[in-house]
């Protein structure tokens, strides 16, 4: 009987010693993959938040976000940049990519935006309307015309007959915002979402004419994307409820 008990104890001890190594051998580390997303600069805060959600939902995945003016990003894709997803701030810049037949499927609109006048906190220059931006003593900055925010500005200028004597034309909306927030400009035309994201560094002045130049935000998986499956998951996240919540909190409209 004693021998049986000893043998049984030995088996238990052996099982205890071998169990962790056997368990560890079945655990496979998450595969390391990189998802590259090209996105309009105005999506910075929203996509940064969604990056965290996506990486939590997909262990081992590193989301690399490349922000800039939509027109520049579109041209980079046409020139062969290895992007998985493109999210633009206008239909026309996305058209650059679709005309080159470089999307895996037709783009879809996931958000909208409108322009707002950004001023220093307290609006010391008393900017109250779009027409005020034509005043020669007001230093106003805008986006370059080939950038979506610049195209929207030009559209409003044309419809209102107001000609803005801009002191500079910036490559993207964040550059306009920086000029105003640092005091290098009295006013700038940015998206309402950028004013919200500034956390009080600038003050926003709404104007009714902005509705005539509402901006669509299309998104698409790039043709032959290195991570096509992950790209589809990113688009689904942006277009789903998580995306709607994050984008809505920043001030984006729904299509």
Short mmCIF file of N, CA and C in Angstrom, two decimals, residues 21-153:
data_model
loop_
_atom_site.label_atom_id
_atom_site.label_comp_id
_atom_site.label_asym_id
_atom_site.label_seq_id
_atom_site.Cartn_x
_atom_site.Cartn_y
_atom_site.Cartn_z
N UNK A 21 4.97 23.62 -18.61
CA UNK A 21 5.74 23.63 -19.86
C UNK A 21 4.87 23.20 -21.03
N UNK A 22 3.97 22.21 -20.76
CA UNK A 22 3.08 21.77 -21.82
C UNK A 22 2.11 22.88 -22.21
N UNK A 23 1.61 23.59 -21.16
CA UNK A 23 0.67 24.69 -21.43
C UNK A 23 1.35 25.81 -22.20
N UNK A 24 2.59 26.13 -21.75
CA UNK A 24 3.32 27.21 -22.40
C UNK A 24 3.60 26.90 -23.86
N UNK A 25 3.82 25.61 -24.15
CA UNK A 25 4.18 25.24 -25.52
C UNK A 25 3.01 25.42 -26.48
N UNK A 26 1.78 25.47 -25.95
CA UNK A 26 0.62 25.63 -26.83
C UNK A 26 0.26 27.09 -27.06
N UNK A 27 0.87 27.99 -26.29
CA UNK A 27 0.57 29.41 -26.44
C UNK A 27 1.39 29.99 -27.59
N UNK A 28 0.70 30.58 -28.55
CA UNK A 28 1.37 31.18 -29.70
C UNK A 28 1.34 32.70 -29.58
N UNK A 29 2.48 33.37 -29.69
CA UNK A 29 2.48 34.83 -29.63
C UNK A 29 1.69 35.43 -30.79
N UNK A 30 1.06 36.58 -30.54
CA UNK A 30 0.29 37.25 -31.59
C UNK A 30 1.22 37.65 -32.74
N UNK A 31 0.74 37.44 -33.95
CA UNK A 31 1.53 37.79 -35.12
C UNK A 31 1.68 39.30 -35.22
N UNK A 32 2.88 39.77 -35.46
CA UNK A 32 3.14 41.20 -35.57
C UNK A 32 2.87 41.66 -37.00
N UNK A 33 1.93 42.59 -37.13
CA UNK A 33 1.58 43.12 -38.44
C UNK A 33 1.42 44.64 -38.36
N UNK A 34 1.63 45.30 -39.48
CA UNK A 34 1.51 46.76 -39.54
C UNK A 34 0.43 47.16 -40.53
N UNK A 35 -0.49 47.98 -40.08
CA UNK A 35 -1.54 48.53 -40.94
C UNK A 35 -1.23 50.00 -41.18
N UNK A 36 -1.08 50.38 -42.44
CA UNK A 36 -0.73 51.77 -42.78
C UNK A 36 -1.97 52.49 -43.30
N UNK A 37 -2.32 53.56 -42.59
CA UNK A 37 -3.51 54.34 -42.93
C UNK A 37 -3.10 55.76 -43.31
N UNK A 38 -3.44 56.18 -44.53
CA UNK A 38 -3.26 57.55 -44.97
C UNK A 38 -4.56 58.31 -44.68
N UNK A 39 -4.47 59.43 -43.97
CA UNK A 39 -5.69 60.13 -43.58
C UNK A 39 -5.50 61.64 -43.61
N UNK A 40 -6.58 62.34 -43.96
CA UNK A 40 -6.58 63.80 -43.96
C UNK A 40 -6.21 64.33 -42.59
N UNK A 41 -5.49 65.43 -42.55
CA UNK A 41 -4.99 65.99 -41.29
C UNK A 41 -6.12 66.28 -40.30
N UNK A 42 -7.29 66.64 -40.81
CA UNK A 42 -8.40 66.97 -39.92
C UNK A 42 -8.95 65.76 -39.17
N UNK A 43 -8.50 64.56 -39.54
CA UNK A 43 -8.94 63.34 -38.86
C UNK A 43 -7.98 62.93 -37.73
N UNK A 44 -6.97 63.73 -37.47
CA UNK A 44 -5.91 63.33 -36.54
C UNK A 44 -6.45 62.85 -35.18
N UNK A 45 -7.22 63.68 -34.52
CA UNK A 45 -7.68 63.33 -33.17
C UNK A 45 -8.60 62.11 -33.18
N UNK A 46 -9.49 62.06 -34.14
CA UNK A 46 -10.44 60.94 -34.23
C UNK A 46 -9.73 59.63 -34.53
N UNK A 47 -8.84 59.63 -35.51
CA UNK A 47 -8.16 58.39 -35.89
C UNK A 47 -7.15 57.96 -34.82
N UNK A 48 -6.56 58.92 -34.11
CA UNK A 48 -5.66 58.55 -33.01
C UNK A 48 -6.43 57.76 -31.95
N UNK A 49 -7.65 58.19 -31.67
CA UNK A 49 -8.48 57.49 -30.69
C UNK A 49 -8.87 56.10 -31.21
N UNK A 50 -9.24 56.02 -32.48
CA UNK A 50 -9.64 54.73 -33.06
C UNK A 50 -8.45 53.78 -33.19
N UNK A 51 -7.25 54.32 -33.31
CA UNK A 51 -6.05 53.49 -33.36
C UNK A 51 -5.95 52.64 -32.10
N UNK A 52 -6.18 53.24 -30.95
CA UNK A 52 -6.10 52.51 -29.69
C UNK A 52 -7.14 51.39 -29.64
N UNK A 53 -8.35 51.69 -30.07
CA UNK A 53 -9.41 50.68 -30.09
C UNK A 53 -9.04 49.53 -31.01
N UNK A 54 -8.55 49.85 -32.19
CA UNK A 54 -8.23 48.83 -33.18
C UNK A 54 -7.11 47.92 -32.69
N UNK A 55 -6.08 48.50 -32.10
CA UNK A 55 -4.96 47.70 -31.63
C UNK A 55 -5.36 46.80 -30.46
N UNK A 56 -6.30 47.27 -29.64
CA UNK A 56 -6.81 46.42 -28.56
C UNK A 56 -7.62 45.25 -29.11
N UNK A 57 -8.36 45.51 -30.17
CA UNK A 57 -9.19 44.46 -30.78
C UNK A 57 -8.37 43.49 -31.63
N UNK A 58 -7.20 43.91 -32.05
CA UNK A 58 -6.36 43.09 -32.93
C UNK A 58 -4.93 43.02 -32.38
N UNK A 59 -4.71 42.14 -31.39
CA UNK A 59 -3.39 42.03 -30.77
C UNK A 59 -2.29 41.75 -31.80
N UNK A 60 -1.16 42.42 -31.59
CA UNK A 60 -0.03 42.24 -32.49
C UNK A 60 -0.03 43.17 -33.68
N UNK A 61 -1.09 43.97 -33.83
CA UNK A 61 -1.19 44.89 -34.96
C UNK A 61 -0.75 46.29 -34.54
N UNK A 62 0.11 46.88 -35.34
CA UNK A 62 0.55 48.26 -35.13
C UNK A 62 -0.05 49.12 -36.23
N UNK A 63 -0.91 50.05 -35.85
CA UNK A 63 -1.51 50.96 -36.83
C UNK A 63 -0.60 52.17 -37.00
N UNK A 64 -0.14 52.39 -38.22
CA UNK A 64 0.71 53.54 -38.54
C UNK A 64 -0.15 54.53 -39.30
N UNK A 65 -0.36 55.70 -38.69
CA UNK A 65 -1.21 56.73 -39.29
C UNK A 65 -0.34 57.81 -39.92
N UNK A 66 -0.59 58.06 -41.19
CA UNK A 66 0.15 59.09 -41.92
C UNK A 66 -0.82 60.21 -42.30
N UNK A 67 -0.67 61.38 -41.66
CA UNK A 67 -1.59 62.49 -41.87
C UNK A 67 -0.98 63.54 -42.80
N UNK A 68 -1.84 64.27 -43.49
CA UNK A 68 -1.39 65.35 -44.35
C UNK A 68 -2.53 65.91 -45.15
N UNK A 69 -2.21 66.79 -46.07
CA UNK A 69 -3.22 67.30 -46.98
C UNK A 69 -3.70 66.17 -47.88
N UNK A 70 -5.00 66.06 -48.08
CA UNK A 70 -5.55 64.94 -48.85
C UNK A 70 -4.97 64.85 -50.25
N UNK A 71 -4.76 66.00 -50.88
CA UNK A 71 -4.24 65.99 -52.25
C UNK A 71 -2.83 65.42 -52.29
N UNK A 72 -2.00 65.75 -51.29
CA UNK A 72 -0.64 65.22 -51.23
C UNK A 72 -0.66 63.70 -51.00
N UNK A 73 -1.53 63.27 -50.09
CA UNK A 73 -1.62 61.84 -49.79
C UNK A 73 -2.10 61.05 -51.01
N UNK A 74 -3.08 61.60 -51.70
CA UNK A 74 -3.60 60.93 -52.89
C UNK A 74 -2.50 60.77 -53.94
N UNK A 75 -1.69 61.81 -54.12
CA UNK A 75 -0.61 61.73 -55.11
C UNK A 75 0.45 60.72 -54.68
N UNK A 76 0.69 60.62 -53.37
CA UNK A 76 1.66 59.63 -52.88
C UNK A 76 1.19 58.22 -53.21
N UNK A 77 -0.11 57.97 -53.06
CA UNK A 77 -0.65 56.65 -53.38
C UNK A 77 -0.52 56.36 -54.88
N UNK A 78 -0.84 57.36 -55.68
CA UNK A 78 -0.70 57.20 -57.14
C UNK A 78 0.76 56.91 -57.51
N UNK A 79 1.67 57.50 -56.74
CA UNK A 79 3.10 57.31 -57.02
C UNK A 79 3.65 56.01 -56.44
N UNK A 80 2.78 55.22 -55.80
CA UNK A 80 3.21 53.91 -55.34
C UNK A 80 3.45 53.75 -53.85
N UNK A 81 3.07 54.74 -53.04
CA UNK A 81 3.25 54.61 -51.59
C UNK A 81 2.45 53.41 -51.08
N UNK A 82 3.03 52.58 -50.20
CA UNK A 82 2.38 51.34 -49.76
C UNK A 82 1.35 51.56 -48.66
N UNK A 83 0.26 52.19 -48.98
CA UNK A 83 -0.81 52.41 -48.00
C UNK A 83 -1.82 51.27 -48.07
N UNK A 84 -2.48 51.01 -46.94
CA UNK A 84 -3.56 50.02 -46.89
C UNK A 84 -4.93 50.67 -47.00
N UNK A 85 -5.06 51.85 -46.39
CA UNK A 85 -6.35 52.56 -46.36
C UNK A 85 -6.09 54.03 -46.67
N UNK A 86 -7.04 54.65 -47.39
CA UNK A 86 -6.99 56.09 -47.63
C UNK A 86 -8.30 56.71 -47.19
N UNK A 87 -8.22 57.69 -46.30
CA UNK A 87 -9.38 58.45 -45.85
C UNK A 87 -9.14 59.91 -46.21
N UNK A 88 -9.93 60.44 -47.13
CA UNK A 88 -9.72 61.78 -47.66
C UNK A 88 -10.73 62.77 -47.11
N UNK A 89 -10.44 64.05 -47.28
CA UNK A 89 -11.33 65.10 -46.80
C UNK A 89 -12.13 65.73 -47.94
N UNK A 90 -12.22 65.03 -49.06
CA UNK A 90 -13.08 65.52 -50.14
C UNK A 90 -13.24 64.43 -51.18
N UNK A 91 -14.34 64.50 -51.91
CA UNK A 91 -14.58 63.55 -53.00
C UNK A 91 -13.55 63.73 -54.11
N UNK A 92 -13.16 64.97 -54.36
CA UNK A 92 -12.26 65.24 -55.48
C UNK A 92 -10.87 64.64 -55.26
N UNK A 93 -10.36 64.69 -54.03
CA UNK A 93 -9.04 64.12 -53.79
C UNK A 93 -9.09 62.59 -53.83
N UNK A 94 -10.19 62.01 -53.38
CA UNK A 94 -10.33 60.56 -53.51
C UNK A 94 -10.42 60.17 -54.98
N UNK A 95 -11.01 61.05 -55.80
CA UNK A 95 -11.15 60.76 -57.23
C UNK A 95 -9.78 60.61 -57.90
N UNK A 96 -8.78 61.29 -57.38
CA UNK A 96 -7.42 61.13 -57.91
C UNK A 96 -6.99 59.67 -57.83
N UNK A 97 -7.36 59.02 -56.74
CA UNK A 97 -6.99 57.62 -56.53
C UNK A 97 -7.89 56.68 -57.32
N UNK A 98 -9.18 56.96 -57.33
CA UNK A 98 -10.10 56.07 -58.06
C UNK A 98 -9.88 56.18 -59.57
N UNK A 99 -9.55 57.38 -60.06
CA UNK A 99 -9.26 57.54 -61.49
C UNK A 99 -8.04 56.71 -61.91
N UNK A 100 -7.14 56.50 -60.96
CA UNK A 100 -5.96 55.68 -61.24
C UNK A 100 -6.25 54.21 -60.97
N UNK A 101 -7.51 53.91 -60.66
CA UNK A 101 -7.96 52.53 -60.39
C UNK A 101 -7.13 51.88 -59.28
N UNK A 102 -6.96 52.66 -58.18
CA UNK A 102 -6.13 52.18 -57.08
C UNK A 102 -6.90 51.95 -55.79
N UNK A 103 -8.22 51.77 -55.89
CA UNK A 103 -8.99 51.36 -54.73
C UNK A 103 -9.53 49.95 -54.97
N UNK A 104 -9.62 49.18 -53.90
CA UNK A 104 -10.09 47.80 -54.02
C UNK A 104 -11.59 47.74 -54.31
N UNK A 105 -12.31 48.77 -53.89
CA UNK A 105 -13.75 48.87 -54.12
C UNK A 105 -14.12 50.34 -54.11
N UNK A 106 -15.36 50.64 -54.45
CA UNK A 106 -15.80 52.03 -54.47
C UNK A 106 -15.71 52.64 -53.08
N UNK A 107 -15.19 53.87 -52.96
CA UNK A 107 -15.12 54.52 -51.65
C UNK A 107 -16.52 54.76 -51.07
N UNK A 108 -16.58 54.86 -49.75
CA UNK A 108 -17.84 55.18 -49.07
C UNK A 108 -17.63 56.42 -48.21
N UNK A 109 -18.69 57.21 -48.05
CA UNK A 109 -18.62 58.41 -47.23
C UNK A 109 -18.92 58.04 -45.78
N UNK A 110 -18.03 58.43 -44.86
CA UNK A 110 -18.22 58.07 -43.46
C UNK A 110 -18.45 59.28 -42.54
N UNK A 111 -18.21 60.50 -43.05
CA UNK A 111 -18.38 61.69 -42.22
C UNK A 111 -18.48 62.93 -43.09
N UNK A 112 -18.93 64.02 -42.49
CA UNK A 112 -18.97 65.32 -43.16
C UNK A 112 -18.41 66.38 -42.22
N UNK A 113 -18.08 67.53 -42.78
CA UNK A 113 -17.50 68.61 -41.99
C UNK A 113 -17.82 69.95 -42.63
N UNK A 114 -17.72 71.01 -41.85
CA UNK A 114 -17.92 72.36 -42.39
C UNK A 114 -16.82 73.29 -41.84
N UNK A 115 -16.59 74.36 -42.56
CA UNK A 115 -15.58 75.33 -42.14
C UNK A 115 -16.08 76.22 -41.01
N UNK A 116 -15.12 76.71 -40.24
CA UNK A 116 -15.40 77.68 -39.20
C UNK A 116 -14.21 78.65 -39.16
N UNK A 117 -14.46 79.88 -38.75
CA UNK A 117 -13.37 80.85 -38.63
C UNK A 117 -12.72 80.66 -37.26
N UNK A 118 -11.41 80.47 -37.26
CA UNK A 118 -10.66 80.36 -36.01
C UNK A 118 -10.02 81.70 -35.69
N UNK A 119 -10.17 82.14 -34.46
CA UNK A 119 -9.53 83.38 -34.00
C UNK A 119 -8.82 83.10 -32.68
N UNK A 120 -8.08 84.08 -32.21
CA UNK A 120 -7.48 83.95 -30.88
C UNK A 120 -8.59 83.89 -29.84
N UNK A 121 -8.37 83.27 -28.70
CA UNK A 121 -9.39 83.23 -27.65
C UNK A 121 -9.87 84.64 -27.29
N UNK A 122 -11.17 84.78 -27.19
CA UNK A 122 -11.75 86.10 -26.92
C UNK A 122 -12.05 86.90 -28.16
N UNK A 123 -11.58 86.40 -29.32
CA UNK A 123 -11.84 87.06 -30.61
C UNK A 123 -11.50 88.55 -30.54
N UNK A 124 -10.23 88.88 -30.26
CA UNK A 124 -9.85 90.29 -30.06
C UNK A 124 -10.08 91.20 -31.26
N UNK A 125 -10.09 90.64 -32.46
CA UNK A 125 -10.31 91.46 -33.66
C UNK A 125 -11.79 91.61 -33.99
N UNK A 126 -12.64 90.98 -33.21
CA UNK A 126 -14.08 91.14 -33.42
C UNK A 126 -14.60 90.57 -34.72
N UNK A 127 -14.04 89.45 -35.15
CA UNK A 127 -14.51 88.82 -36.39
C UNK A 127 -15.90 88.23 -36.13
N UNK A 128 -16.87 88.65 -36.93
CA UNK A 128 -18.25 88.21 -36.70
C UNK A 128 -18.88 87.54 -37.91
N UNK A 129 -18.26 87.71 -39.09
CA UNK A 129 -18.86 87.18 -40.31
C UNK A 129 -17.78 86.84 -41.32
N UNK A 130 -18.15 86.02 -42.30
CA UNK A 130 -17.21 85.64 -43.35
C UNK A 130 -16.68 86.88 -44.08
N UNK A 131 -17.54 87.88 -44.30
CA UNK A 131 -17.14 89.10 -45.01
C UNK A 131 -16.04 89.86 -44.27
N UNK A 132 -15.95 89.68 -42.96
CA UNK A 132 -14.91 90.37 -42.19
C UNK A 132 -13.51 89.94 -42.60
N UNK A 133 -13.39 88.75 -43.17
CA UNK A 133 -12.08 88.25 -43.56
C UNK A 133 -11.49 89.00 -44.75
N UNK A 134 -12.29 89.85 -45.38
CA UNK A 134 -11.80 90.66 -46.50
C UNK A 134 -11.14 91.95 -46.03
N UNK A 135 -11.23 92.24 -44.74
CA UNK A 135 -10.63 93.48 -44.23
C UNK A 135 -9.12 93.44 -44.40
N UNK A 136 -8.54 94.49 -44.99
CA UNK A 136 -7.09 94.49 -45.28
C UNK A 136 -6.21 94.50 -44.04
N UNK A 137 -6.75 94.96 -42.90
CA UNK A 137 -5.95 95.02 -41.68
C UNK A 137 -6.04 93.74 -40.86
N UNK A 138 -6.75 92.75 -41.37
CA UNK A 138 -6.89 91.48 -40.68
C UNK A 138 -5.98 90.44 -41.33
N UNK A 139 -5.06 89.87 -40.56
CA UNK A 139 -4.16 88.86 -41.09
C UNK A 139 -4.86 87.50 -41.07
N UNK A 140 -5.27 87.05 -42.26
CA UNK A 140 -6.01 85.79 -42.39
C UNK A 140 -5.18 84.76 -43.14
N UNK A 141 -5.22 83.52 -42.67
CA UNK A 141 -4.55 82.42 -43.36
C UNK A 141 -5.60 81.40 -43.80
N UNK A 142 -5.34 80.78 -44.92
CA UNK A 142 -6.26 79.77 -45.47
C UNK A 142 -5.45 78.57 -45.94
N UNK A 143 -6.14 77.51 -46.30
CA UNK A 143 -5.48 76.35 -46.91
C UNK A 143 -5.22 76.65 -48.39
N UNK A 144 -4.20 76.02 -48.93
CA UNK A 144 -3.93 76.13 -50.36
C UNK A 144 -5.12 75.59 -51.15
N UNK A 145 -5.39 76.13 -52.33
CA UNK A 145 -6.60 75.76 -53.08
C UNK A 145 -6.70 74.30 -53.48
N UNK A 146 -5.56 73.59 -53.60
CA UNK A 146 -5.62 72.18 -53.99
C UNK A 146 -5.97 71.27 -52.81
N UNK A 147 -5.93 71.82 -51.58
CA UNK A 147 -6.28 71.07 -50.38
C UNK A 147 -7.79 71.23 -50.15
N UNK A 148 -8.48 70.20 -49.67
CA UNK A 148 -9.94 70.29 -49.48
C UNK A 148 -10.42 71.52 -48.72
N UNK A 149 -9.75 71.88 -47.62
CA UNK A 149 -10.22 73.06 -46.88
C UNK A 149 -10.01 74.34 -47.69
N UNK A 150 -8.99 74.34 -48.55
CA UNK A 150 -8.78 75.48 -49.43
C UNK A 150 -9.80 75.53 -50.55
N UNK A 151 -10.16 74.37 -51.07
CA UNK A 151 -11.19 74.31 -52.12
C UNK A 151 -12.53 74.77 -51.58
N UNK A 152 -12.83 74.39 -50.34
CA UNK A 152 -14.08 74.82 -49.71
C UNK A 152 -14.09 76.32 -49.50
N UNK A 153 -12.94 76.86 -49.10
CA UNK A 153 -12.82 78.31 -48.91
C UNK A 153 -13.07 79.04 -50.23
#
